[in-house]
PDB file of C-alpha atoms in Angstrom:
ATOM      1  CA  UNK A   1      -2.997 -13.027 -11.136  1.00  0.00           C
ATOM      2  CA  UNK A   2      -1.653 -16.555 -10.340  1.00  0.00           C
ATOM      3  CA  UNK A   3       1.976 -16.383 -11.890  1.00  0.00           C
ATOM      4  CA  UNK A   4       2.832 -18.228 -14.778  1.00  0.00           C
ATOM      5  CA  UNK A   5       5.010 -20.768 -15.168  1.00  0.00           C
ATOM      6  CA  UNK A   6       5.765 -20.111 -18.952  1.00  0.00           C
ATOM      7  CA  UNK A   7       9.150 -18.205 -17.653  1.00  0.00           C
ATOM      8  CA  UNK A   8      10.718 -20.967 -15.466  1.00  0.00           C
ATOM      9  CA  UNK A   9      10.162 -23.320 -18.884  1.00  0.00           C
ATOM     10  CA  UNK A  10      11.788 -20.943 -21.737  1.00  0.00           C
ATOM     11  CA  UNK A  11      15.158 -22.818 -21.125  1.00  0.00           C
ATOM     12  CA  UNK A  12      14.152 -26.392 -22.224  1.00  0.00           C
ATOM     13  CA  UNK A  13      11.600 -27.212 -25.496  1.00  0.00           C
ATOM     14  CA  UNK A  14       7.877 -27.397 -24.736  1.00  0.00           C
ATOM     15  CA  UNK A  15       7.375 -29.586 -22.154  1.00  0.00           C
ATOM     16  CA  UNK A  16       9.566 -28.149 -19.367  1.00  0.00           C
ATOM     17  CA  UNK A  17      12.169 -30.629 -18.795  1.00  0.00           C
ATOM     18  CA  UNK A  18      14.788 -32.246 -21.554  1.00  0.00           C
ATOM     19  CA  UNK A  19      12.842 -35.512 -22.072  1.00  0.00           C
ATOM     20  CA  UNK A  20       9.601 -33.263 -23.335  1.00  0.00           C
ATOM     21  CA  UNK A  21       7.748 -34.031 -19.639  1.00  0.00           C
ATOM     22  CA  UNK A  22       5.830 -30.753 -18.136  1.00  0.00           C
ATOM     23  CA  UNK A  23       7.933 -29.230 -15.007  1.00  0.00           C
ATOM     24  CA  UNK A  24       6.606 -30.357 -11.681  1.00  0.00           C
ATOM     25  CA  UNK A  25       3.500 -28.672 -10.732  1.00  0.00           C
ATOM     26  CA  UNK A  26       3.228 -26.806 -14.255  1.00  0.00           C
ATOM     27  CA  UNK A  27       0.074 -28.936 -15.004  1.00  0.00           C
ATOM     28  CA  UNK A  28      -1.649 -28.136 -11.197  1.00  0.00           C
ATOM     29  CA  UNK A  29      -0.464 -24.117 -11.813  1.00  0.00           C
ATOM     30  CA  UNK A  30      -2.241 -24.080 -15.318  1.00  0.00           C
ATOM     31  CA  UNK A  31      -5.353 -25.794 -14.126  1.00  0.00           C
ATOM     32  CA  UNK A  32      -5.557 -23.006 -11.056  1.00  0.00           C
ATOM     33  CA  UNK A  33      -5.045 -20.507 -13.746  1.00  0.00           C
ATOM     34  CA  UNK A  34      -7.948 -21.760 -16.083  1.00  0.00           C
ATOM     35  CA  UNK A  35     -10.331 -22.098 -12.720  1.00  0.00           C
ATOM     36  CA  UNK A  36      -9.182 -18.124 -12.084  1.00  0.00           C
ATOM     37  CA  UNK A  37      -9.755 -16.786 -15.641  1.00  0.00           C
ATOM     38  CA  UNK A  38     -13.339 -18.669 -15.719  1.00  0.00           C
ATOM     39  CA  UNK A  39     -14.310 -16.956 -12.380  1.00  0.00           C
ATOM     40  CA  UNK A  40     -14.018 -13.607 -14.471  1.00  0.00           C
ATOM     41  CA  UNK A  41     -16.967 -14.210 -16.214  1.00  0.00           C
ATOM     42  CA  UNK A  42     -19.325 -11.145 -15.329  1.00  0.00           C
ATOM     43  CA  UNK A  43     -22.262 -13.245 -15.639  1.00  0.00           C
ATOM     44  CA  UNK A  44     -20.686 -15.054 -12.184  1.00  0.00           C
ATOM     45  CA  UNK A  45     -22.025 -18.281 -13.054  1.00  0.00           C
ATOM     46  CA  UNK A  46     -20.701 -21.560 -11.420  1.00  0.00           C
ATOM     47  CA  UNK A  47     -17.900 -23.142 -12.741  1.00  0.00           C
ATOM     48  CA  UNK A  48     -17.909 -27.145 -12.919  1.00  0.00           C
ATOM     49  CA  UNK A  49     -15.203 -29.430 -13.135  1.00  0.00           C
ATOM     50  CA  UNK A  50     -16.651 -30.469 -16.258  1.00  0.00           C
ATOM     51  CA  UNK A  51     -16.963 -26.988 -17.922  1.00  0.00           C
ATOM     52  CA  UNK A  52     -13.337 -26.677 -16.450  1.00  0.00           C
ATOM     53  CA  UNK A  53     -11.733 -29.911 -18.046  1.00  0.00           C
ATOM     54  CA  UNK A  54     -13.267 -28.637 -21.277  1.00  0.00           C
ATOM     55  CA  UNK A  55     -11.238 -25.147 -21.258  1.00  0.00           C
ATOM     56  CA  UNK A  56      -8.450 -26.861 -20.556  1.00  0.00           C
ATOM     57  CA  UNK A  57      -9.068 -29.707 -23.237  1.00  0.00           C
ATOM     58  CA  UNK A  58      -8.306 -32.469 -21.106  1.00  0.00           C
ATOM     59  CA  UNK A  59     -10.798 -35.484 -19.008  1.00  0.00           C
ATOM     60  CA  UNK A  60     -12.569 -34.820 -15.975  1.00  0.00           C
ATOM     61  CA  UNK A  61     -10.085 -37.941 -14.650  1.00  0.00           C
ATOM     62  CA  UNK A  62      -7.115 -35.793 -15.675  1.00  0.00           C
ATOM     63  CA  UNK A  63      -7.998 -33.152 -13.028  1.00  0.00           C
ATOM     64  CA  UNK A  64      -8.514 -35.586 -10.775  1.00  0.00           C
ATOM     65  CA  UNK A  65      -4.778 -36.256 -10.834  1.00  0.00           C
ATOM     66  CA  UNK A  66      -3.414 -33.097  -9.865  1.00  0.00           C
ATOM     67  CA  UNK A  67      -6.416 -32.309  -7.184  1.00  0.00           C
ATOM     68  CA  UNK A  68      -8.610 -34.868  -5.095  1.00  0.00           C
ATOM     69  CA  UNK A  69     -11.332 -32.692  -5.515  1.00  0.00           C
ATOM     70  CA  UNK A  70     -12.704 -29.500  -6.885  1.00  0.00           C
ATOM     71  CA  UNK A  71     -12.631 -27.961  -3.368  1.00  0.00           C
ATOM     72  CA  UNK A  72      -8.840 -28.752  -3.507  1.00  0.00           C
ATOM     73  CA  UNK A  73      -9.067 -26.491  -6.383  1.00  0.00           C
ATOM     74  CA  UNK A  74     -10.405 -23.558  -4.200  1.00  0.00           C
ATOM     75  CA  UNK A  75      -8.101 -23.903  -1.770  1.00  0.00           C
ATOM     76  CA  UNK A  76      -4.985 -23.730  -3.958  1.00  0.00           C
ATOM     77  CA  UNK A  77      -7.029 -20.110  -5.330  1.00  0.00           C
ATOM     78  CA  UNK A  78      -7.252 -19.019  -1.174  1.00  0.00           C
ATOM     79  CA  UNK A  79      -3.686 -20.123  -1.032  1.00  0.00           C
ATOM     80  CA  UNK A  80      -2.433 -17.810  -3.642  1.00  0.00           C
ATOM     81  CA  UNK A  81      -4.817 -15.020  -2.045  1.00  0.00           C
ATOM     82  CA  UNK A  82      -3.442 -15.542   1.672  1.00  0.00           C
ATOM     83  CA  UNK A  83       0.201 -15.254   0.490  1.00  0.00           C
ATOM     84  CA  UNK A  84      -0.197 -12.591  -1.767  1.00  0.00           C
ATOM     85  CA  UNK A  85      -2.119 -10.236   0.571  1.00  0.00           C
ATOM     86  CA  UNK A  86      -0.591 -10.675   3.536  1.00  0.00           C
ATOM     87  CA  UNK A  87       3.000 -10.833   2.034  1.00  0.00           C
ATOM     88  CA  UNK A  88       1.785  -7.209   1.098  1.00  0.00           C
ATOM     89  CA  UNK A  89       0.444  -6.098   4.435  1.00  0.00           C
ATOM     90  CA  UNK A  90       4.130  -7.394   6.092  1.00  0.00           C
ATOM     91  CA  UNK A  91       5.911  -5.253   3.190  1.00  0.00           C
ATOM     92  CA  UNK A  92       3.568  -1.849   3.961  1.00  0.00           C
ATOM     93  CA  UNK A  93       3.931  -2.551   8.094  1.00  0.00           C
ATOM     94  CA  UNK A  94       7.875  -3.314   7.587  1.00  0.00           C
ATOM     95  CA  UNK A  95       8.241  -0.198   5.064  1.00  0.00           C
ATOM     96  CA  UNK A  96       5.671   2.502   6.655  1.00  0.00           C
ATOM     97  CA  UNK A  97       6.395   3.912   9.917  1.00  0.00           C
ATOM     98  CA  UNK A  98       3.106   5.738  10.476  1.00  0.00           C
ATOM     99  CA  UNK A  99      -0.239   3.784  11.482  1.00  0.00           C
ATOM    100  CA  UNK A 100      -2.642   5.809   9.609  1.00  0.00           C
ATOM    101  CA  UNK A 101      -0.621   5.674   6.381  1.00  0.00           C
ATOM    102  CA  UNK A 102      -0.168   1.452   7.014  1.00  0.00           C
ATOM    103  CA  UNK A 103      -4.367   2.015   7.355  1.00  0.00           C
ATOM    104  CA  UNK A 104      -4.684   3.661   3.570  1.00  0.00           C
ATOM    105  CA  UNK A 105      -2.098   1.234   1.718  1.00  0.00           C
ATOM    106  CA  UNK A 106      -3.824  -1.812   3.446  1.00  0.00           C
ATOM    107  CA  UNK A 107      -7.376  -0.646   1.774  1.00  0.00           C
ATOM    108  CA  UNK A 108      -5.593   0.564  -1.586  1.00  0.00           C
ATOM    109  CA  UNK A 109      -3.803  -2.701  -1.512  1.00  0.00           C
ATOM    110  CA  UNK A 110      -7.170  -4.627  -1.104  1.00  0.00           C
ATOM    111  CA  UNK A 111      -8.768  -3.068  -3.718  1.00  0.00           C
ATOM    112  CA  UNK A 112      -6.617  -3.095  -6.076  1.00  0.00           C
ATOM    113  CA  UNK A 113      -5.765  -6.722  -5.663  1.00  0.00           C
ATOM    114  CA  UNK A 114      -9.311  -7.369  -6.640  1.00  0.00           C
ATOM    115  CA  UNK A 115      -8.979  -4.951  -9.350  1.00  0.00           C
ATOM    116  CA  UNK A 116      -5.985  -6.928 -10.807  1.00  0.00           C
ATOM    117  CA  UNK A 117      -7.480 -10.345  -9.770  1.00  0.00           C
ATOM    118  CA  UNK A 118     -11.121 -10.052 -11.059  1.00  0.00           C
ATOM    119  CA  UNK A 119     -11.958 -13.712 -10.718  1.00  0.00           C
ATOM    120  CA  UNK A 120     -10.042 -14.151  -6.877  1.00  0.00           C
ATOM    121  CA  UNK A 121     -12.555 -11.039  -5.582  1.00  0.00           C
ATOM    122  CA  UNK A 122     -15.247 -13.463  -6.527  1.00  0.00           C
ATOM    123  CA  UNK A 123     -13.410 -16.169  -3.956  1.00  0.00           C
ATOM    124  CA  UNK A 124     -12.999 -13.298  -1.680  1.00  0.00           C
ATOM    125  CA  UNK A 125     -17.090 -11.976  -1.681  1.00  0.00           C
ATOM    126  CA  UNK A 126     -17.783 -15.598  -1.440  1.00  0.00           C
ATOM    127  CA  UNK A 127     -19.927 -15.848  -4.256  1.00  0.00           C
ATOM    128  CA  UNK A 128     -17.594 -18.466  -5.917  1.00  0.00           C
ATOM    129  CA  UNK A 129     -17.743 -21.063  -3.217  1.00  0.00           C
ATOM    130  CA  UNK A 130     -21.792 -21.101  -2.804  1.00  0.00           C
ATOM    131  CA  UNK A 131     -22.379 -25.058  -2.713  1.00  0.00           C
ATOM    132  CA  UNK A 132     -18.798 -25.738  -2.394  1.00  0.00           C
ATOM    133  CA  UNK A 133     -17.520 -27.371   1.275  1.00  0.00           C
ATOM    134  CA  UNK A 134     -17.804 -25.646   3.997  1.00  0.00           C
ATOM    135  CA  UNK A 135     -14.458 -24.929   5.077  1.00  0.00           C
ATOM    136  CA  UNK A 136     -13.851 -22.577   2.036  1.00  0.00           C
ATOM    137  CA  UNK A 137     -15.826 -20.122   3.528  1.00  0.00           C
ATOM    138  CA  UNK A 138     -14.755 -20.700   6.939  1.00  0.00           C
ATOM    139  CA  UNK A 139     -11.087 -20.368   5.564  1.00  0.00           C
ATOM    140  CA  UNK A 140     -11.660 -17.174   3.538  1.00  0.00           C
ATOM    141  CA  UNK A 141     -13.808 -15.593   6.911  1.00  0.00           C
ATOM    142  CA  UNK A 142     -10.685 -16.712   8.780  1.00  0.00           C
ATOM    143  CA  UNK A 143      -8.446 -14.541   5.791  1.00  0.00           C
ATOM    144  CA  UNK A 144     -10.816 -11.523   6.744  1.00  0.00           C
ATOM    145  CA  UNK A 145     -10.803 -12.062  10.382  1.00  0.00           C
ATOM    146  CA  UNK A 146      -6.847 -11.770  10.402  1.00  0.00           C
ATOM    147  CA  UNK A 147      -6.888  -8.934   7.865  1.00  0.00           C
ATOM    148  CA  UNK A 148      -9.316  -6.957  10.416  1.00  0.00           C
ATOM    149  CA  UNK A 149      -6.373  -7.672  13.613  1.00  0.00           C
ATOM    150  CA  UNK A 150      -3.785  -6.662  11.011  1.00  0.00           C
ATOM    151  CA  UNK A 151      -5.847  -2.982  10.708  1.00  0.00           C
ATOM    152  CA  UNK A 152      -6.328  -2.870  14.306  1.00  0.00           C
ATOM    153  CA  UNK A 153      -2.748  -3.225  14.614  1.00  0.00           C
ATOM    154  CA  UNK A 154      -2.236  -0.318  12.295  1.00  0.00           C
ATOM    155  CA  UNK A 155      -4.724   1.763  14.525  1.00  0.00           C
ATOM    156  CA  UNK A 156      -3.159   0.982  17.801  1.00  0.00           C
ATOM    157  CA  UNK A 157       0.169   2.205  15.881  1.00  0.00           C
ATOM    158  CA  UNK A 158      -1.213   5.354  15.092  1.00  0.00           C
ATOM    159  CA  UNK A 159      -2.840   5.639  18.679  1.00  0.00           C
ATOM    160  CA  UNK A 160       0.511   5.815  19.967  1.00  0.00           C
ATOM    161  CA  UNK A 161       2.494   7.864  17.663  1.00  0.00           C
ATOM    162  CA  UNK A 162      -0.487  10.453  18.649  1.00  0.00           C
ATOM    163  CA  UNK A 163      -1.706  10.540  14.923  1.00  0.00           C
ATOM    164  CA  UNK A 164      -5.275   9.546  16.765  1.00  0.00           C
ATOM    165  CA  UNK A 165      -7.125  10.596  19.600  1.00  0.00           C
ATOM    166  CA  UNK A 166      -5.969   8.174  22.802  1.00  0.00           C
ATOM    167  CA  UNK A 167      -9.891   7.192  23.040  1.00  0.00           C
ATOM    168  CA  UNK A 168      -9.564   6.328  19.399  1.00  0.00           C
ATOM    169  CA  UNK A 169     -11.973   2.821  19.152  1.00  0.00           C
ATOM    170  CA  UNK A 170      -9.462   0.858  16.929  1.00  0.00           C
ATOM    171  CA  UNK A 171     -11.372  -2.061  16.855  1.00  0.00           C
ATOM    172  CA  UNK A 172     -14.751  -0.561  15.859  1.00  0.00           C
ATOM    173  CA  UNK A 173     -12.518   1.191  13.075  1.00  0.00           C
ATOM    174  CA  UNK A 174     -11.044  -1.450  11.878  1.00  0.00           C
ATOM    175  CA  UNK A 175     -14.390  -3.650  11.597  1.00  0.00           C
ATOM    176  CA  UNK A 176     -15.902  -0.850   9.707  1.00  0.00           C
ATOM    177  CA  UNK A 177     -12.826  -0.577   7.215  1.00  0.00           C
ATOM    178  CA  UNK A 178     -12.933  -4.337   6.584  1.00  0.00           C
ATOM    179  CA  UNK A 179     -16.935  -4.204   5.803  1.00  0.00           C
ATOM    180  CA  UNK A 180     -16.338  -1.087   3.515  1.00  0.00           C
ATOM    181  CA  UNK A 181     -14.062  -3.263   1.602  1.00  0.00           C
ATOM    182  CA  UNK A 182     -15.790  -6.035   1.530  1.00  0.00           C
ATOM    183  CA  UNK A 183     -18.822  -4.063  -0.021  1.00  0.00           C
ATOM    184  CA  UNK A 184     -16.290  -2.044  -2.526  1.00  0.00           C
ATOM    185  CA  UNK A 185     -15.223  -5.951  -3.831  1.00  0.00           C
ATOM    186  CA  UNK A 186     -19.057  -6.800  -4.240  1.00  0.00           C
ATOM    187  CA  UNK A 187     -19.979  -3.750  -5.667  1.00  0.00           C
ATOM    188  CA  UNK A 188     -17.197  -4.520  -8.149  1.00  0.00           C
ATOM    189  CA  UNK A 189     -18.006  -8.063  -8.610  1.00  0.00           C
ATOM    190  CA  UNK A 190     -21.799  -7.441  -9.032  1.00  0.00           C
ATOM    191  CA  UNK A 191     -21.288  -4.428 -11.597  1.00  0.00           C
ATOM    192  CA  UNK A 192     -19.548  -7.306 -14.098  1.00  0.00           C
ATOM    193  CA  UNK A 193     -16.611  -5.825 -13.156  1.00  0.00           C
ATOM    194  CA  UNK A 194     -17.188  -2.275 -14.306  1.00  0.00           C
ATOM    195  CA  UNK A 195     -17.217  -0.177 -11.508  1.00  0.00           C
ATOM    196  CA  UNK A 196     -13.287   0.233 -10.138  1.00  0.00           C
ATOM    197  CA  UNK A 197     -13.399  -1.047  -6.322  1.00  0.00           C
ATOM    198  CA  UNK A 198     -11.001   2.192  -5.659  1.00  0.00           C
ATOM    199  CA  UNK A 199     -13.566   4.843  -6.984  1.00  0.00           C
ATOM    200  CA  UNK A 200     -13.816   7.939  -4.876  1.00  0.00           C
ATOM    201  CA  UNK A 201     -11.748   6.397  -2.231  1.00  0.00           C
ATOM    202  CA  UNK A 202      -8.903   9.033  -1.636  1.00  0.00           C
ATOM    203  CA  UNK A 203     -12.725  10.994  -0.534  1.00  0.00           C
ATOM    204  CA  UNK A 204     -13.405   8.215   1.663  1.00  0.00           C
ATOM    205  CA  UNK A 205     -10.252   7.407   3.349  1.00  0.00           C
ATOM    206  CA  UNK A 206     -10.244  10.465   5.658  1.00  0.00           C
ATOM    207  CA  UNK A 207     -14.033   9.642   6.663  1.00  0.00           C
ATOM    208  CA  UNK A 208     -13.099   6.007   7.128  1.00  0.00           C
ATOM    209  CA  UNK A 209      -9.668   6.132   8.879  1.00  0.00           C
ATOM    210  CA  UNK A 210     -10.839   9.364  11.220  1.00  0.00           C
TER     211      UNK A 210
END
């Protein structure tokens, strides 16, 4: 989930500085924290600026202050997912010397970063950002797009410690990975969040990876 700030404040009353004022940013953090917790609604429905000034007990215009527009909003949510799952895939690459083992902590990871961040899988299916701009989706395809080379990467590793077959078709394989995913998160999202995204996969793996 999007971190608090709550720990950064303990050292000064209430408002986050000595003259009572919120920290910098608190006010933007908390309002990306509401939008995240209101995506977890099982029932998926759309969330409006309106219904999201509400939760927060504060104007429509008040929003308005910390974003210039609800798709601003979005895009501070993708931010948070970009950093935190490719900060992840760096750490398992950096930390895990064979390719097929990089290959079953990148899917674990993935899964269970939508298992920990119920209403972010809903950016991540895409369901969220239906009649929202444009370039939300195009960002978050982009997020897949670089999360597919990032497998491939791990496949070509693995090619050439000898863990695969030298006509191993990384690319196909790491497609394929990427759409299982993908269709764990949505089976997730559309199940109200019931059914675990990792389920069976320690089964899977070995049919997926090869």
């Amino acid at each position: 989930m999007i971190p608090t700030p709550d720990s950064a404040e303990k050292t000064v009353p209430e408002g986050g500085t000595p003259s009572g004022r919120r920290k910098p940013g608190a006010r933007r953090l908390q309002i990306l924290q509401t939008l995240a917790v209101m995506l977890e609604d099982p029932k998926g429905e759309k969330v409006t600026t309106a219904a999201l000034a509400a939760k927060l007990g504060v104007s429509e215009a008040a929003l308005y202050r910390h974003f210039a527009s609800k798709a601003q909003m979005f895009e501070g949510l993708i931010e948070f997912i970009e950093t935190t799952i490719f900060g992840l895939i760096n750490d398992i690459d950096a930390k895990e010397p064979s390719g097929v083992r990089q290959v079953h902590r990148i899917v674990q990871m993935l899964l269970d970063f939508a298992a920990t961040n119920r209403g972010m899988t809903r950016v991540l299916i895409g369901d969220a950002l239906v009649n929202e701009h444009e370039r939300l989706q195009e960002r978050m395809n982009q997020l897949l797009e670089r999360i597919e080379t990032s497998l491939r990467q791990s496949f070509r590793v693995a090619v050439t410690q000898a863990e695969l077959p030298s006509n191993f078709d990384g690319s196909a394989r790491a497609a394929l990975a990427v759409a299982y995913v993908i269709g764990r998160w949505h089976r997730f999202a559309k199940s109200g969040f019931k059914k675990a995204p990792a389920d069976g996969l320690e089964a899977q793996l070995p049919i997926l990876v090869g």
